[in-house]
mmCIF file of C-alpha atoms in Angstrom:
data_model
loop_
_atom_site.group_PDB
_atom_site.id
_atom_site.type_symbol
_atom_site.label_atom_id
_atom_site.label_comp_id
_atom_site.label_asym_id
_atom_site.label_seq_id
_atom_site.Cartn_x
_atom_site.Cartn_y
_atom_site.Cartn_z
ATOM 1 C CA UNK A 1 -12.261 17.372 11.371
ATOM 2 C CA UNK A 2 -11.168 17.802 7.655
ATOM 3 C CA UNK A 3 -10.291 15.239 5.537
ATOM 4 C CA UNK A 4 -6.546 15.602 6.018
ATOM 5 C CA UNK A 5 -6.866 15.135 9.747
ATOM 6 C CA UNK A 6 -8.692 12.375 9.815
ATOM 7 C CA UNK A 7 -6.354 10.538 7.706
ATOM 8 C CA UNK A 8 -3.490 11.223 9.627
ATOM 9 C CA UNK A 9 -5.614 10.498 12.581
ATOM 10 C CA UNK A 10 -6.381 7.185 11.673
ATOM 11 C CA UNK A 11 -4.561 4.502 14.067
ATOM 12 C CA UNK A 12 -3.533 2.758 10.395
ATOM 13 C CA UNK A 13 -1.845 5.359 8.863
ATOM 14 C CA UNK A 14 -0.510 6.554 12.108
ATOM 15 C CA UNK A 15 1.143 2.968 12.900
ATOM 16 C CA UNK A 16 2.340 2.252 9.088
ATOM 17 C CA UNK A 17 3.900 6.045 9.367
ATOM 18 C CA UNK A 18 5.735 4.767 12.876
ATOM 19 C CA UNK A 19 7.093 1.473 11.179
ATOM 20 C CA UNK A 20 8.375 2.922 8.102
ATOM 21 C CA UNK A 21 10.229 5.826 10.500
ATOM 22 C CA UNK A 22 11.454 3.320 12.065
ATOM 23 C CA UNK A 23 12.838 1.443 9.627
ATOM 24 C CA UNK A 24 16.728 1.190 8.427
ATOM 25 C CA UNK A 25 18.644 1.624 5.792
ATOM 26 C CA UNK A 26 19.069 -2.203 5.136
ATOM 27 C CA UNK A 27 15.676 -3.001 5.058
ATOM 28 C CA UNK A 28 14.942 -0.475 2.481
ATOM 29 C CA UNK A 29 13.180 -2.842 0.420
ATOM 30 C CA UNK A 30 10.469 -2.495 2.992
ATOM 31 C CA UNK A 31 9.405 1.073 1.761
ATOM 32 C CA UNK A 32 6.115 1.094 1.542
ATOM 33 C CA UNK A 33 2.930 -0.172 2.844
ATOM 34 C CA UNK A 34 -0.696 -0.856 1.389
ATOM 35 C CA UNK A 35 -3.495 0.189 4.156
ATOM 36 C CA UNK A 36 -7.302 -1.350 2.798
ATOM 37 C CA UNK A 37 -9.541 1.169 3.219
ATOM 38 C CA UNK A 38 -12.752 -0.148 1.871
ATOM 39 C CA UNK A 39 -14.120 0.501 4.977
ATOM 40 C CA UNK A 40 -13.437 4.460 5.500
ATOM 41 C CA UNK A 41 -16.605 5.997 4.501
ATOM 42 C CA UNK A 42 -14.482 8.806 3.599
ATOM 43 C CA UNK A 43 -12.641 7.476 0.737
ATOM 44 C CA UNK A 44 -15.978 6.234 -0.979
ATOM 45 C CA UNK A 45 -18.627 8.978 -0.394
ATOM 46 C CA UNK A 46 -16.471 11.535 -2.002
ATOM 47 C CA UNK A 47 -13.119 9.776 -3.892
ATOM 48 C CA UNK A 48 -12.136 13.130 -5.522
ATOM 49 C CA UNK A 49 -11.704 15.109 -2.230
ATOM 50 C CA UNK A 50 -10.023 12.131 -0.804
ATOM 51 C CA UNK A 51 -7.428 12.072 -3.527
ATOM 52 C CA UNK A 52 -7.328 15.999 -3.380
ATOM 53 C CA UNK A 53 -6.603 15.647 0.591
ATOM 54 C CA UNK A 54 -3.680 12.810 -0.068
ATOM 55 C CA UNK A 55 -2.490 15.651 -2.554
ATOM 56 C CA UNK A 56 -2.464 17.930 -0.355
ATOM 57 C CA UNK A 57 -0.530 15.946 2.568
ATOM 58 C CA UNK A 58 1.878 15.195 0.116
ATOM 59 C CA UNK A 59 2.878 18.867 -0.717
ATOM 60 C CA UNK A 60 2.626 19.675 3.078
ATOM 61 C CA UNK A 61 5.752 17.248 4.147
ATOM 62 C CA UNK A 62 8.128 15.040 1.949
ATOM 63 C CA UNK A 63 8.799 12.216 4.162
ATOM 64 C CA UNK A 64 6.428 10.101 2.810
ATOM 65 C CA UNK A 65 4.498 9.893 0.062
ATOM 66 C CA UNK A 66 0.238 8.967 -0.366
ATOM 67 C CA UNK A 67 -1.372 7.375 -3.159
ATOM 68 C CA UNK A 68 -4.534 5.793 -3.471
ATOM 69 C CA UNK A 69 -4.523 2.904 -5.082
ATOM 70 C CA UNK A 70 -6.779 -0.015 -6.418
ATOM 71 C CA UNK A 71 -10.286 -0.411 -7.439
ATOM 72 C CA UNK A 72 -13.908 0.575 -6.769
ATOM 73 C CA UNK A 73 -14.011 -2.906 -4.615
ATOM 74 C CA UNK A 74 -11.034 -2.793 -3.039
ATOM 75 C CA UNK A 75 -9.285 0.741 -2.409
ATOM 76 C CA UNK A 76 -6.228 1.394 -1.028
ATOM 77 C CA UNK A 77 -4.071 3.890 0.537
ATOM 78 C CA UNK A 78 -0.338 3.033 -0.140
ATOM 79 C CA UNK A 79 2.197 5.112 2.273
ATOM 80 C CA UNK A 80 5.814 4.930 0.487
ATOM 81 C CA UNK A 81 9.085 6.195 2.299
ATOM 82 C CA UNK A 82 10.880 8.420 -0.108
ATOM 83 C CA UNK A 83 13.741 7.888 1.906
ATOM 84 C CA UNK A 84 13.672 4.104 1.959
ATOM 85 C CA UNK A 85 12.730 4.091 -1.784
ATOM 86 C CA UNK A 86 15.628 5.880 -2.729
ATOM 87 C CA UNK A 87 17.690 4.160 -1.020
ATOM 88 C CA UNK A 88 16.008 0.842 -2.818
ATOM 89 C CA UNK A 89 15.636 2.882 -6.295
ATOM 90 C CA UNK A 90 19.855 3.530 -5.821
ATOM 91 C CA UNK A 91 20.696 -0.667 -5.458
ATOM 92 C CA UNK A 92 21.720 -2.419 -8.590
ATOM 93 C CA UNK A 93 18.999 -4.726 -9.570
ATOM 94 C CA UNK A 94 20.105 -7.199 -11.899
ATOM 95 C CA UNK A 95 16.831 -9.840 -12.474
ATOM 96 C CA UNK A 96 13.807 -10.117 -12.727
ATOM 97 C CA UNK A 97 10.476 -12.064 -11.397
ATOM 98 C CA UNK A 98 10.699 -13.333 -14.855
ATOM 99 C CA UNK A 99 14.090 -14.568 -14.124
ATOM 100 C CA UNK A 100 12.515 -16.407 -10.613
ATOM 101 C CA UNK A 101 10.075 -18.914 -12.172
ATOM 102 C CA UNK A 102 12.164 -19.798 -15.104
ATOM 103 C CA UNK A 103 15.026 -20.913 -12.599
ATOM 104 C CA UNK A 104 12.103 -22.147 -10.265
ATOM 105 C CA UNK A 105 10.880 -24.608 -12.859
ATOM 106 C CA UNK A 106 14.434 -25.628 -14.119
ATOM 107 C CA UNK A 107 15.135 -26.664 -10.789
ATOM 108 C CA UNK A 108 12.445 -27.799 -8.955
ATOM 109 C CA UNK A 109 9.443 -28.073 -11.869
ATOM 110 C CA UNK A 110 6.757 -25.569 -10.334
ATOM 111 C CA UNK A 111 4.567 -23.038 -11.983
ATOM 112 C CA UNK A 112 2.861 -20.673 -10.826
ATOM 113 C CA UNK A 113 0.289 -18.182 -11.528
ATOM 114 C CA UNK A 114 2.185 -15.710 -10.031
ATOM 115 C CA UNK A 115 2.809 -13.904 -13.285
ATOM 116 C CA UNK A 116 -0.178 -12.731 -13.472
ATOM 117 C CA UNK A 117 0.141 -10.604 -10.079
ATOM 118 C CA UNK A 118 3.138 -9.213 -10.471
ATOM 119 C CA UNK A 119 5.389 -7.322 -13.360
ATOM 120 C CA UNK A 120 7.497 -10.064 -14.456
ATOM 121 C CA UNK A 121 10.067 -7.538 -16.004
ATOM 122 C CA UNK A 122 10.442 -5.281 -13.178
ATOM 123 C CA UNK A 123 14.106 -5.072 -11.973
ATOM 124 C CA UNK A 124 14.766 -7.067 -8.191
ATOM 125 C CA UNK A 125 17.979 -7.147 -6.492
ATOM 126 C CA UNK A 126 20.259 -10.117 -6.315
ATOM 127 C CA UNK A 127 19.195 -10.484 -2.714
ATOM 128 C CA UNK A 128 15.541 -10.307 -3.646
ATOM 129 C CA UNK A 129 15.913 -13.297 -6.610
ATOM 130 C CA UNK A 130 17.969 -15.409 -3.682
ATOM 131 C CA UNK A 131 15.458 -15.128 -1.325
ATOM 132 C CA UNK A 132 12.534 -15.768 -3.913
ATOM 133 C CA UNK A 133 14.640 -18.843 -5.089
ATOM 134 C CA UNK A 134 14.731 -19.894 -1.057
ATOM 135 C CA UNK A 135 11.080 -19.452 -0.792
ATOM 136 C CA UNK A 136 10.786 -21.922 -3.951
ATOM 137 C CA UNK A 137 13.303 -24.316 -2.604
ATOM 138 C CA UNK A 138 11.379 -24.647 1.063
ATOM 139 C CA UNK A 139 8.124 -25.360 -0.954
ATOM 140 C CA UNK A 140 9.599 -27.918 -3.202
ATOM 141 C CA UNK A 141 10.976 -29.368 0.230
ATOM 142 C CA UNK A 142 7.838 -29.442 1.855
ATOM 143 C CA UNK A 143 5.661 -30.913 -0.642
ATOM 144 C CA UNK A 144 8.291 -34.021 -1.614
ATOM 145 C CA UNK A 145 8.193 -34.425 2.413
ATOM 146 C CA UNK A 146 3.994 -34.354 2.229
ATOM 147 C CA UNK A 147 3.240 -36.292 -1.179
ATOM 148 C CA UNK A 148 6.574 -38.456 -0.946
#
């Protein structure tokens, strides 16, 4: 088998290829998927003809695209819709992660080190910041309910 086919082979890739086809319009924020493949001996013995195979898939067919992604300790393969991401990269986005934690500490008075895992500039929809917001506001419930 050559590189390429056992990639697509793979029961990971072939699954996070079936969700993301499967996936609307509406959940388009959902586009991609991060696969860790520190454990495919064929991503470490020989990285450069792993990322030249991922090239290659990614000339052969532009539904999705393959990147490899991460460190010497912890690769990854990330699969990305280009369908769903355009449809994402076409939705006004209006705030920012930034935006999130000052609002979260205004309101409820928690910090985070979440801005150091994340790009606290990048662009998120108004639907993203509300649910980030509701995320914050269940915490703040649920640790006034525990230390209360």
């Amino acid at each position: 088998m050559t590189i390429i086919e056992t990639i697509l082979a793979n029961p990971y890739v072939e699954n996070t290829i079936a969700i993301l086809a499967r996936t609307n319009k509406a959940e388009c924020s959902r586009y991609s998927k991060t696969i860790a493949i520190d454990n495919w001996r064929i991503a470490y013995e020989n990285r450069r003809e792993f990322v030249k195979a991922l090239n290659a898939i990614n000339e052969a067919q532009d539904q999705f695209t393959f990147e490899f992604s991460g460190d010497e300790f912890r690769p990854d393969l990330v699969i990305t819709s280009r369908k769903l991401k355009a449809t994402y990269d076409a939705i006004p986005k209006t705030k920012t992660m930034r935006n999130v934690l000052e609002k979260v500490y205004k309101d409820f008075g928690i910090t985070t080190d979440i801005g150091f895992h994340v790009d606290l500039d990048e662009k998120i929809t108004d639907e993203e910041y509300e649910n980030q917001l509701k995320l914050y506001s269940a915490m703040s419930g649920i640790f006034q309910d525990k230390f209360d």
